[in-house]
C-alpha positions as protocol buffer text, in pm:
chain_id: "A"
residue {
  index: 1
  type: MET
  ca { x: 1335 y: -2097 z: -3751 }
}
residue {
  index: 2
  type: SER
  ca { x: 1095 y: -2374 z: -3672 }
}
residue {
  index: 3
  type: ARG
  ca { x: 777 y: -2317 z: -3477 }
}
residue {
  index: 4
  type: ARG
  ca { x: 905 y: -2545 z: -3200 }
}
residue {
  index: 5
  type: THR
  ca { x: 1226 y: -2336 z: -3163 }
}
residue {
  index: 6
  type: VAL
  ca { x: 1022 y: -2014 z: -3141 }
}
residue {
  index: 7
  type: ILE
  ca { x: 792 y: -2159 z: -2873 }
}
residue {
  index: 8
  type: LEU
  ca { x: 1089 y: -2286 z: -2670 }
}
residue {
  index: 9
  type: SER
  ca { x: 1261 y: -1947 z: -2702 }
}
residue {
  index: 10
  type: VAL
  ca { x: 951 y: -1758 z: -2591 }
}
residue {
  index: 11
  type: THR
  ca { x: 898 y: -1998 z: -2298 }
}
residue {
  index: 12
  type: ALA
  ca { x: 1259 y: -1958 z: -2188 }
}
residue {
  index: 13
  type: ALA
  ca { x: 1235 y: -1578 z: -2213 }
}
residue {
  index: 14
  type: VAL
  ca { x: 917 y: -1571 z: -2003 }
}
residue {
  index: 15
  type: ALA
  ca { x: 1082 y: -1792 z: -1739 }
}
residue {
  index: 16
  type: VAL
  ca { x: 1392 y: -1567 z: -1725 }
}
residue {
  index: 17
  type: LEU
  ca { x: 1189 y: -1245 z: -1708 }
}
residue {
  index: 18
  type: GLY
  ca { x: 956 y: -1394 z: -1448 }
}
residue {
  index: 19
  type: GLY
  ca { x: 1253 y: -1497 z: -1234 }
}
residue {
  index: 20
  type: ALA
  ca { x: 1406 y: -1150 z: -1266 }
}
residue {
  index: 21
  type: GLY
  ca { x: 1075 y: -992 z: -1162 }
}
residue {
  index: 22
  type: THR
  ca { x: 1050 y: -1219 z: -860 }
}
residue {
  index: 23
  type: PHE
  ca { x: 1408 y: -1130 z: -762 }
}
residue {
  index: 24
  type: ALA
  ca { x: 1331 y: -758 z: -801 }
}
residue {
  index: 25
  type: LEU
  ca { x: 1023 y: -788 z: -577 }
}
residue {
  index: 26
  type: ALA
  ca { x: 1216 y: -985 z: -317 }
}
residue {
  index: 27
  type: TYR
  ca { x: 1499 y: -732 z: -323 }
}
residue {
  index: 28
  type: ALA
  ca { x: 1253 y: -441 z: -294 }
}
residue {
  index: 29
  type: GLY
  ca { x: 1120 y: -594 z: 27 }
}
residue {
  index: 30
  type: GLU
  ca { x: 1465 y: -595 z: 186 }
}
residue {
  index: 31
  type: ARG
  ca { x: 1537 y: -222 z: 177 }
}
residue {
  index: 32
  type: PRO
  ca { x: 1674 y: -66 z: 494 }
}
residue {
  index: 33
  type: PRO
  ca { x: 1440 y: 139 z: 713 }
}
residue {
  index: 34
  type: THR
  ca { x: 1357 y: 496 z: 615 }
}
residue {
  index: 35
  type: LEU
  ca { x: 1320 y: 791 z: 853 }
}
residue {
  index: 36
  type: ALA
  ca { x: 1086 y: 1084 z: 797 }
}
residue {
  index: 37
  type: GLN
  ca { x: 950 y: 1389 z: 979 }
}
residue {
  index: 38
  type: SER
  ca { x: 1227 y: 1394 z: 1239 }
}
residue {
  index: 39
  type: THR
  ca { x: 1202 y: 1683 z: 1485 }
}
residue {
  index: 40
  type: ALA
  ca { x: 1373 y: 1783 z: 1807 }
}
residue {
  index: 41
  type: ARG
  ca { x: 1240 y: 2024 z: 2069 }
}
residue {
  index: 42
  type: TYR
  ca { x: 1463 y: 2141 z: 2354 }
}
residue {
  index: 43
  type: THR
  ca { x: 1321 y: 2323 z: 2654 }
}
residue {
  index: 44
  type: ALA
  ca { x: 1572 y: 2464 z: 2901 }
}
residue {
  index: 45
  type: PRO
  ca { x: 1521 y: 2417 z: 3274 }
}
residue {
  index: 46
  type: ASP
  ca { x: 1370 y: 2719 z: 3447 }
}
residue {
  index: 47
  type: GLY
  ca { x: 1418 y: 2768 z: 3819 }
}
residue {
  index: 48
  type: ASP
  ca { x: 1311 y: 2449 z: 3994 }
}
residue {
  index: 49
  type: ARG
  ca { x: 1137 y: 2314 z: 3682 }
}
residue {
  index: 50
  type: ASP
  ca { x: 1327 y: 2059 z: 3470 }
}
residue {
  index: 51
  type: GLY
  ca { x: 1361 y: 2109 z: 3100 }
}
residue {
  index: 52
  type: SER
  ca { x: 1341 y: 1841 z: 2833 }
}
residue {
  index: 53
  type: LEU
  ca { x: 1453 y: 1716 z: 2498 }
}
residue {
  index: 54
  type: VAL
  ca { x: 1180 y: 1556 z: 2290 }
}
residue {
  index: 55
  type: PHE
  ca { x: 1272 y: 1391 z: 1960 }
}
residue {
  index: 56
  type: THR
  ca { x: 1021 y: 1228 z: 1725 }
}
residue {
  index: 57
  type: THR
  ca { x: 1057 y: 1046 z: 1394 }
}
residue {
  index: 58
  type: ASP
  ca { x: 859 y: 814 z: 1169 }
}
residue {
  index: 59
  type: ALA
  ca { x: 1045 y: 492 z: 1084 }
}
residue {
  index: 60
  type: THR
  ca { x: 926 y: 266 z: 802 }
}
residue {
  index: 61
  type: ALA
  ca { x: 1045 y: -82 z: 701 }
}
residue {
  index: 62
  type: SER
  ca { x: 863 y: -349 z: 503 }
}
residue {
  index: 63
  type: SER
  ca { x: 993 y: -615 z: 744 }
}
residue {
  index: 64
  type: GLY
  ca { x: 886 y: -407 z: 1045 }
}
residue {
  index: 65
  type: VAL
  ca { x: 1092 y: -179 z: 1267 }
}
residue {
  index: 66
  type: SER
  ca { x: 1252 y: -370 z: 1553 }
}
residue {
  index: 67
  type: ASP
  ca { x: 1414 y: -77 z: 1736 }
}
residue {
  index: 68
  type: VAL
  ca { x: 1518 y: 285 z: 1713 }
}
residue {
  index: 69
  type: LYS
  ca { x: 1807 y: 433 z: 1913 }
}
residue {
  index: 70
  type: VAL
  ca { x: 1873 y: 800 z: 1970 }
}
residue {
  index: 71
  type: LEU
  ca { x: 2185 y: 999 z: 2062 }
}
residue {
  index: 72
  type: ALA
  ca { x: 2204 y: 1378 z: 2104 }
}
residue {
  index: 73
  type: TRP
  ca { x: 2551 y: 1521 z: 2044 }
}
residue {
  index: 74
  type: PRO
  ca { x: 2700 y: 1872 z: 2039 }
}
residue {
  index: 75
  type: ALA
  ca { x: 2804 y: 1999 z: 1697 }
}
residue {
  index: 76
  type: ASP
  ca { x: 3152 y: 2086 z: 1827 }
}
residue {
  index: 77
  type: SER
  ca { x: 3221 y: 1733 z: 1958 }
}
residue {
  index: 78
  type: SER
  ca { x: 3465 y: 1475 z: 1823 }
}
residue {
  index: 79
  type: PHE
  ca { x: 3182 y: 1328 z: 1612 }
}
residue {
  index: 80
  type: THR
  ca { x: 3213 y: 1630 z: 1383 }
}
residue {
  index: 81
  type: LYS
  ca { x: 3559 y: 1515 z: 1271 }
}
residue {
  index: 82
  type: LYS
  ca { x: 3507 y: 1140 z: 1317 }
}
residue {
  index: 83
  type: GLU
  ca { x: 3170 y: 1037 z: 1173 }
}
residue {
  index: 84
  type: LEU
  ca { x: 2935 y: 856 z: 1409 }
}
residue {
  index: 85
  type: THR
  ca { x: 2902 y: 485 z: 1330 }
}
residue {
  index: 86
  type: THR
  ca { x: 2652 y: 213 z: 1412 }
}
residue {
  index: 87
  type: LYS
  ca { x: 2906 y: 88 z: 1666 }
}
residue {
  index: 88
  type: ASP
  ca { x: 2893 y: 428 z: 1841 }
}
residue {
  index: 89
  type: MET
  ca { x: 2514 y: 394 z: 1858 }
}
residue {
  index: 90
  type: ALA
  ca { x: 2527 y: 56 z: 2037 }
}
residue {
  index: 91
  type: THR
  ca { x: 2491 y: 223 z: 2378 }
}
residue {
  index: 92
  type: ALA
  ca { x: 2248 y: 493 z: 2262 }
}
residue {
  index: 93
  type: GLU
  ca { x: 1911 y: 506 z: 2435 }
}
residue {
  index: 94
  type: PRO
  ca { x: 1601 y: 351 z: 2277 }
}
residue {
  index: 95
  type: ALA
  ca { x: 1304 y: 554 z: 2159 }
}
residue {
  index: 96
  type: LYS
  ca { x: 952 y: 442 z: 2240 }
}
residue {
  index: 97
  type: CYS
  ca { x: 773 y: 344 z: 1917 }
}
residue {
  index: 98
  type: GLU
  ca { x: 402 y: 303 z: 1846 }
}
residue {
  index: 99
  type: PRO
  ca { x: 243 y: 177 z: 1522 }
}
residue {
  index: 100
  type: SER
  ca { x: 121 y: 458 z: 1298 }
}
residue {
  index: 101
  type: GLY
  ca { x: 68 y: 287 z: 963 }
}
residue {
  index: 102
  type: GLU
  ca { x: 109 y: -40 z: 779 }
}
residue {
  index: 103
  type: ASP
  ca { x: 490 y: -58 z: 800 }
}
residue {
  index: 104
  type: THR
  ca { x: 549 y: 264 z: 995 }
}
residue {
  index: 105
  type: VAL
  ca { x: 604 y: 343 z: 1361 }
}
residue {
  index: 106
  type: ARG
  ca { x: 608 y: 684 z: 1528 }
}
residue {
  index: 107
  type: CYS
  ca { x: 904 y: 694 z: 1767 }
}
residue {
  index: 108
  type: THR
  ca { x: 949 y: 937 z: 2054 }
}
residue {
  index: 109
  type: TYR
  ca { x: 1253 y: 987 z: 2272 }
}
residue {
  index: 110
  type: THR
  ca { x: 1212 y: 1206 z: 2580 }
}
residue {
  index: 111
  type: LEU
  ca { x: 1493 y: 1314 z: 2811 }
}
residue {
  index: 112
  type: ALA
  ca { x: 1450 y: 1520 z: 3128 }
}
residue {
  index: 113
  type: VAL
  ca { x: 1710 y: 1797 z: 3156 }
}
residue {
  index: 114
  type: THR
  ca { x: 1789 y: 1917 z: 3506 }
}
residue {
  index: 115
  type: GLY
  ca { x: 1950 y: 2250 z: 3589 }
}
residue {
  index: 116
  type: ALA
  ca { x: 2276 y: 2066 z: 3665 }
}
residue {
  index: 117
  type: ASP
  ca { x: 2259 y: 1884 z: 3328 }
}
residue {
  index: 118
  type: ALA
  ca { x: 2206 y: 2213 z: 3147 }
}
residue {
  index: 119
  type: ALA
  ca { x: 2494 y: 2382 z: 3334 }
}
residue {
  index: 120
  type: GLU
  ca { x: 2735 y: 2103 z: 3229 }
}
residue {
  index: 121
  type: SER
  ca { x: 2617 y: 2085 z: 2866 }
}
residue {
  index: 122
  type: PRO
  ca { x: 2802 y: 2269 z: 2589 }
}
residue {
  index: 123
  type: ARG
  ca { x: 2612 y: 2571 z: 2455 }
}
residue {
  index: 124
  type: GLY
  ca { x: 2523 y: 2601 z: 2089 }
}
residue {
  index: 125
  type: LEU
  ca { x: 2407 y: 2369 z: 1814 }
}
residue {
  index: 126
  type: TRP
  ca { x: 2337 y: 2002 z: 1886 }
}
residue {
  index: 127
  type: HIS
  ca { x: 2243 y: 1719 z: 1650 }
}
residue {
  index: 128
  type: VAL
  ca { x: 2030 y: 1411 z: 1706 }
}
residue {
  index: 129
  type: ALA
  ca { x: 2156 y: 1083 z: 1559 }
}
residue {
  index: 130
  type: VAL
  ca { x: 1913 y: 798 z: 1495 }
}
residue {
  index: 131
  type: LEU
  ca { x: 1978 y: 431 z: 1427 }
}
residue {
  index: 132
  type: ALA
  ca { x: 1675 y: 237 z: 1303 }
}
residue {
  index: 133
  type: ARG
  ca { x: 1685 y: -143 z: 1277 }
}
residue {
  index: 134
  type: ALA
  ca { x: 1435 y: -339 z: 1070 }
}
residue {
  index: 135
  type: GLY
  ca { x: 1300 y: -686 z: 1136 }
}
residue {
  index: 136
  type: ASP
  ca { x: 1532 y: -825 z: 867 }
}
residue {
  index: 137
  type: ASP
  ca { x: 1829 y: -674 z: 1060 }
}
residue {
  index: 138
  type: SER
  ca { x: 1901 y: -403 z: 801 }
}
residue {
  index: 139
  type: THR
  ca { x: 1982 y: -63 z: 951 }
}
residue {
  index: 140
  type: THR
  ca { x: 1972 y: 305 z: 870 }
}
residue {
  index: 141
  type: LEU
  ca { x: 2190 y: 558 z: 1051 }
}
residue {
  index: 142
  type: ASP
  ca { x: 2112 y: 928 z: 1020 }
}
residue {
  index: 143
  type: THR
  ca { x: 2375 y: 1119 z: 1216 }
}
residue {
  index: 144
  type: LYS
  ca { x: 2197 y: 1453 z: 1176 }
}
residue {
  index: 145
  type: ALA
  ca { x: 1828 y: 1361 z: 1176 }
}
residue {
  index: 146
  type: ALA
  ca { x: 1737 y: 1678 z: 1366 }
}
residue {
  index: 147
  type: ARG
  ca { x: 1903 y: 1964 z: 1547 }
}
residue {
  index: 148
  type: PHE
  ca { x: 1839 y: 2197 z: 1836 }
}
residue {
  index: 149
  type: THR
  ca { x: 2019 y: 2475 z: 2020 }
}
residue {
  index: 150
  type: VAL
  ca { x: 2120 y: 2482 z: 2384 }
}
residue {
  index: 151
  type: GLY
  ca { x: 2131 y: 2845 z: 2492 }
}
């Protein structure tokens, strides 16, 4: 093999590998959001004092987190048989998010629970579903990000 052929082959290989590396880096930047440290705390109403549901999660996306929606649902609901979808989450309520790192936001959803709300709510295990949307429009849906019990 001539020296010129070897140099052209090496140059072509470097160009191909460099292009593949650039594609891999670009693809790595387009991952959907991730959720971490999701917790739910339910406090039942007591007398004339309202209760509450407080849900928190950390959402991370390299393109930024554009919004986070939250939906609490009883474990014995129709969503147990028919999985929740992003379409189901379209009318879910937004969480309030504050920056907490380079690409991470800490999101909190708070819901007041009146005595009447508690009386009408099914008893037992509940789940919290979360839909996080990144700046690049990718999404992550966790249908059981956290759970709590209504007693």
